[in-house]
C-alpha positions as MATLAB code, in Angstrom:
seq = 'XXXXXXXXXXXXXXXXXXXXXXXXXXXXXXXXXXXXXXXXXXXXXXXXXXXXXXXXXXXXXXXXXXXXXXXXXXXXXXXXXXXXXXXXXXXXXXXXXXXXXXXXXXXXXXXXXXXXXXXXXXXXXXXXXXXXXXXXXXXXXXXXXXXXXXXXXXXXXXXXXXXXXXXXXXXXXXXXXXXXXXXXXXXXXXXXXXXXXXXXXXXXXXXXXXXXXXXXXXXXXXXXXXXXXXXXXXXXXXXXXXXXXXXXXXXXXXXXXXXXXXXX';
ca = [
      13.247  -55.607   39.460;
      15.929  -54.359   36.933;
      15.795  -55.305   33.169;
      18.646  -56.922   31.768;
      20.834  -54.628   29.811;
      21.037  -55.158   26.386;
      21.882  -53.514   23.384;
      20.524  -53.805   19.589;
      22.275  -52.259   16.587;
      20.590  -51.416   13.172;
      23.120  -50.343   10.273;
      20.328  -49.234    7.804;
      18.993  -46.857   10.799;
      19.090  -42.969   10.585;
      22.026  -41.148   11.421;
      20.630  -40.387   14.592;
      21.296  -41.887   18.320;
      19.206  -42.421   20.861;
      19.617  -43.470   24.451;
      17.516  -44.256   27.003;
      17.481  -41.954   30.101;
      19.550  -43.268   33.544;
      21.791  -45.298   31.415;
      25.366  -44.151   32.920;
      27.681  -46.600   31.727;
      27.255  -45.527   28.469;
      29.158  -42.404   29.172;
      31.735  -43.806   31.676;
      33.119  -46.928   29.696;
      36.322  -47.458   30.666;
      34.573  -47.378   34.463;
      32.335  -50.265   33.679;
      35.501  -52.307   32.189;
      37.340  -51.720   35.173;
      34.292  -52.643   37.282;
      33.671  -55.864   35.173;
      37.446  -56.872   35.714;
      37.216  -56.612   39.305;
      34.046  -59.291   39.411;
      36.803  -61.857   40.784;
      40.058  -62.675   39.563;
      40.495  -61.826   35.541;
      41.825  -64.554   33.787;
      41.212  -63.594   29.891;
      39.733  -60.920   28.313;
      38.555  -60.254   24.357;
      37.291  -56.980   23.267;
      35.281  -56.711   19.899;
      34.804  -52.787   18.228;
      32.383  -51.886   15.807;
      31.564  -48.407   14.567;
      28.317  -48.143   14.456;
      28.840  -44.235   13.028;
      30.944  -41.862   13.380;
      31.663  -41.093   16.738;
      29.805  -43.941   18.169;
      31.494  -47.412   18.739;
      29.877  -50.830   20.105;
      32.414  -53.064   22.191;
      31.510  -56.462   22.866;
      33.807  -57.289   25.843;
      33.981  -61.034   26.750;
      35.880  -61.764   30.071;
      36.725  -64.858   31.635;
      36.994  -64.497   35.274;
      37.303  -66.879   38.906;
      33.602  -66.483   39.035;
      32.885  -67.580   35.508;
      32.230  -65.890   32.094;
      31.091  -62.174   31.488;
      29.590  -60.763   28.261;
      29.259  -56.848   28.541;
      27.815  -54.534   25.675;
      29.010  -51.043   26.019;
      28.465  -47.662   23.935;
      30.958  -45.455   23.627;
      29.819  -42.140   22.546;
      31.551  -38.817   21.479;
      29.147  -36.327   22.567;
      31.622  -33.768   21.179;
      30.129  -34.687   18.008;
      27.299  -32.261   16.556;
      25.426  -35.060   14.201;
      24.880  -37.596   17.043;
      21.591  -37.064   19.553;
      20.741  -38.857   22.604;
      17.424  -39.158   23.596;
      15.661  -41.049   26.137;
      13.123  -43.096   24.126;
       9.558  -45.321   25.069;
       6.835  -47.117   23.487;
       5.519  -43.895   21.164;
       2.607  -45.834   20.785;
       1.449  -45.869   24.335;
       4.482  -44.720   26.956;
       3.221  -47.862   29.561;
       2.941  -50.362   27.185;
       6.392  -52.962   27.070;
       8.404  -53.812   24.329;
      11.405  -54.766   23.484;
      14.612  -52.440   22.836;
      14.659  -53.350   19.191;
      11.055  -52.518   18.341;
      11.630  -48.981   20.532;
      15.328  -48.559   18.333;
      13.059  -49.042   15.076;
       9.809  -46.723   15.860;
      12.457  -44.069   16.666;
      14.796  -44.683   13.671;
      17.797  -44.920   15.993;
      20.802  -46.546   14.907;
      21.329  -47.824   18.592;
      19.485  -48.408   21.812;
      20.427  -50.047   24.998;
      17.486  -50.997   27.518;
      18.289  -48.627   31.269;
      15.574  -47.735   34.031;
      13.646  -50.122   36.446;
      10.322  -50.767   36.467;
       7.265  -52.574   37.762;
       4.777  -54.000   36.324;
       1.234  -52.789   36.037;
      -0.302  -55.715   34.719;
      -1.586  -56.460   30.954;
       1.745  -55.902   29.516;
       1.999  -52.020   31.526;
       4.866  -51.211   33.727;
       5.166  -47.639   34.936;
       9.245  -46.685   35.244;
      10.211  -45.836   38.788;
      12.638  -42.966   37.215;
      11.663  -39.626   35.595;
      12.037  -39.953   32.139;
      12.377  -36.556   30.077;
      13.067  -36.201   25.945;
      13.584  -33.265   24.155;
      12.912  -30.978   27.438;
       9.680  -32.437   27.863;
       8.253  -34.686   30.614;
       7.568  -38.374   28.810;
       6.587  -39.675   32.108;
       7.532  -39.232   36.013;
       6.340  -39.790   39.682;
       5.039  -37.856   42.231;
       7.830  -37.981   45.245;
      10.559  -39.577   43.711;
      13.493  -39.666   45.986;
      11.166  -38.449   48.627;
      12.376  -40.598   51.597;
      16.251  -39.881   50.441;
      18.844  -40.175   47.605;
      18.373  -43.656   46.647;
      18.151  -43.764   42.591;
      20.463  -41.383   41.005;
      19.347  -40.238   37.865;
      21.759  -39.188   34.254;
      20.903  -36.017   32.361;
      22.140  -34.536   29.370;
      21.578  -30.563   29.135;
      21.294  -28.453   26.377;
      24.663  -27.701   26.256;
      25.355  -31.580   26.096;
      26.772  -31.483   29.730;
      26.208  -35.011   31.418;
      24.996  -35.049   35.368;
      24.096  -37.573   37.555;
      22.227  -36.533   40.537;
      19.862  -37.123   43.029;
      16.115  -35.513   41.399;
      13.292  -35.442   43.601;
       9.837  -34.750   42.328;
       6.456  -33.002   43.069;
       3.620  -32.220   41.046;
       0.051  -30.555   42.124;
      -2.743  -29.738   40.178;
      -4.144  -26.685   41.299;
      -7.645  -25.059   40.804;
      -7.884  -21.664   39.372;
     -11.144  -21.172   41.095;
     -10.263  -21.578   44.792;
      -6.608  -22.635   44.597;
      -7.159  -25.992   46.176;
      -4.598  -28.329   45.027;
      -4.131  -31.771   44.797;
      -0.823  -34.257   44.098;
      -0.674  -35.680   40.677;
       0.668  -39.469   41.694;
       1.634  -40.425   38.301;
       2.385  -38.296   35.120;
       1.673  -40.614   32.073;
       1.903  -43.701   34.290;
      -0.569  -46.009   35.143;
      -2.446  -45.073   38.702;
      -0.427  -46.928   41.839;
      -3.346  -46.352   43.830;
      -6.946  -47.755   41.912;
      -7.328  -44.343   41.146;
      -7.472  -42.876   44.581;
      -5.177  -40.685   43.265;
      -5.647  -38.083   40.185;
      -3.218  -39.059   37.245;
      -2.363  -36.920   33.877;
      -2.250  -38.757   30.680;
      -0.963  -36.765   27.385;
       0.244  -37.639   23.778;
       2.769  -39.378   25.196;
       0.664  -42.056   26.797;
      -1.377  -42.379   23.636;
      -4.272  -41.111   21.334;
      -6.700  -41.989   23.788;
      -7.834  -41.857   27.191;
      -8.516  -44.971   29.786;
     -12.227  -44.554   29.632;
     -14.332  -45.940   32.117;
     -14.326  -49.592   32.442;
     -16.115  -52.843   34.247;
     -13.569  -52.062   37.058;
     -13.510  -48.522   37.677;
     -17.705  -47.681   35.798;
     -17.579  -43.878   37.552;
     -13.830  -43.341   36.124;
     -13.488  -39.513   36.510;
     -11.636  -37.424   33.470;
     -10.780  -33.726   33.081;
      -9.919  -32.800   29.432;
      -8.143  -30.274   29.127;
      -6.432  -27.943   25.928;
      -4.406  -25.094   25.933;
      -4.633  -24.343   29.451;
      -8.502  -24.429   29.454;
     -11.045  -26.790   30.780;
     -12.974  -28.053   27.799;
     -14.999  -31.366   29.158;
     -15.348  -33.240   32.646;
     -16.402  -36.952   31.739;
     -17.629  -39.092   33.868;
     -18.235  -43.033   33.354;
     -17.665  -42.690   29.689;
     -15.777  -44.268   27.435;
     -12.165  -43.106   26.329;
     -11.631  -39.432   24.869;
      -8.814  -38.395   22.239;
      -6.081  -36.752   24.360;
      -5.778  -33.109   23.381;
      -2.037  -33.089   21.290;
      -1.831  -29.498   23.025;
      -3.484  -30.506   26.452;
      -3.811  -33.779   28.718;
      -6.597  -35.637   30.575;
      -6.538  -35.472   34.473;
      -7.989  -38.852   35.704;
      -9.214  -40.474   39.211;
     -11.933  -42.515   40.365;
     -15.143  -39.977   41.662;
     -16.274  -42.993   44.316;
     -12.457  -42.615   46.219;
     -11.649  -39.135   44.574;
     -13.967  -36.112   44.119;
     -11.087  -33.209   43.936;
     -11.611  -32.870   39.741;
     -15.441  -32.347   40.303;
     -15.484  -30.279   43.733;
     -13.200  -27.943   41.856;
     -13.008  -27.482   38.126;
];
């Protein structure tokens, strides 16, 4: 199920712009506008601007059309422009948790945010996002074997050198022992686990402070801690442990899943 798009704009924000990952019609405007147009026959069209700073504009376009009235929000952004960032931005207190685009503009101080990606719920107010979703060259969250079974979700980067792509990504992650070299597929980086745990998971600082813990549901929850590289603690049915800032907590369930023990 996709979110509906929407966009929120703070004037007393930081000079600073952030966008969330996937979101293409931010950088192809005049592509959506023709797109919207051709939703039936145009009849009127109205086109508010607002700069929202320099090199960034809002247009509110309102179209009246055979098939009724449109109301599209678009971004138009100059990223010729040296003071403006994009960013792909979640929750920073916990990476699963929903909110809403406003409260995600305001924890990042971003003058302007528009909601992108699709999603499914977890349950308890979680969703893991079906897309990879990458800030600052860093991994905020991903999947294991996304676009597996063929290029079906295309995906918008911005590079270093402030290139746009959109392409087809595909995915794999393994967690691999040191001691024998057995490996293992990480389902789910810093997303909930899509299989009750049958699976191993990795949860850093992006997730949150803390681990899961064990719990009423999962009592022999299995997780790994490690920092810098090293193993430092292998936890089992205890309750949540701070994540390591420089590290990450491998997780599964040792009554479906007994990789982490049999190996580290």
């Amino acid at each position: 199920m996709k979110r509906v798009s929407s966009t929120q704009i703070s004037k007393k924000a930081k000079r600073f712009l952030a966008v969330l990952l996937s979101l293409v019609i931010l950088l192809l405007a005049p592509v959506f506008e023709a797109y919207a147009s051709a939703v039936g026959t145009l009849i009127k069209s109205f086109t508010e601007e607002q700069e929202v700073t320099a090199g960034v504009v809002h247009k509110k376009v309102t179209q009246f059309t055979s098939e009724g009235w449109l109301s599209i929000n678009i971004l138009q952004v100059d990223l010729t422009n040296p003071y403006i960032k994009l960013k792909a931005m979640t929750n920073t207190t916990n990476s699963t948790k929903l909110t809403n685009v406003k409260n995600i503009a305001a924890s990042n101080s971003a003058v302007a945010a528009v909601n992108a990606n699709f999603y499914f719920s977890t349950g308890n107010g979680n969703a893991n996002a079906l897309g990879p979703v990458i800030s600052d060259g860093k991994i905020v969250s991903m999947s294991h074997n996304f676009n597996a079974n063929g290029s079906t979700m295309a995906t918008f980067s911005l590079d270093s050198f402030r290139m746009p792509s959109i392409d087809y990504w595909k995915t794999e992650m393994y967690i691999i022992s040191p001691l024998n070299g057995a490996s293992q597929e990480i389902t789910n980086y810093n997303r909930m686990s899509s299989y009750n745990f049958r699976d191993v998971i990795v949860l850093d600082r992006n997730y949150g402070k803390m681990s899961l813990g064990a719990s009423a549901q999962y009592p022999d929850l299995v997780e790994m801690v490690v920092e810098n590289n090293i193993v430092k603690e292998i936890r089992i049915g205890q309750p949540p442990v701070e994540i390591p800032e420089n590290g990450y907590v491998a997780v599964s369930y040792a009554v479906k899943n007994n990789f982490i023990m049999d190996n580290f």
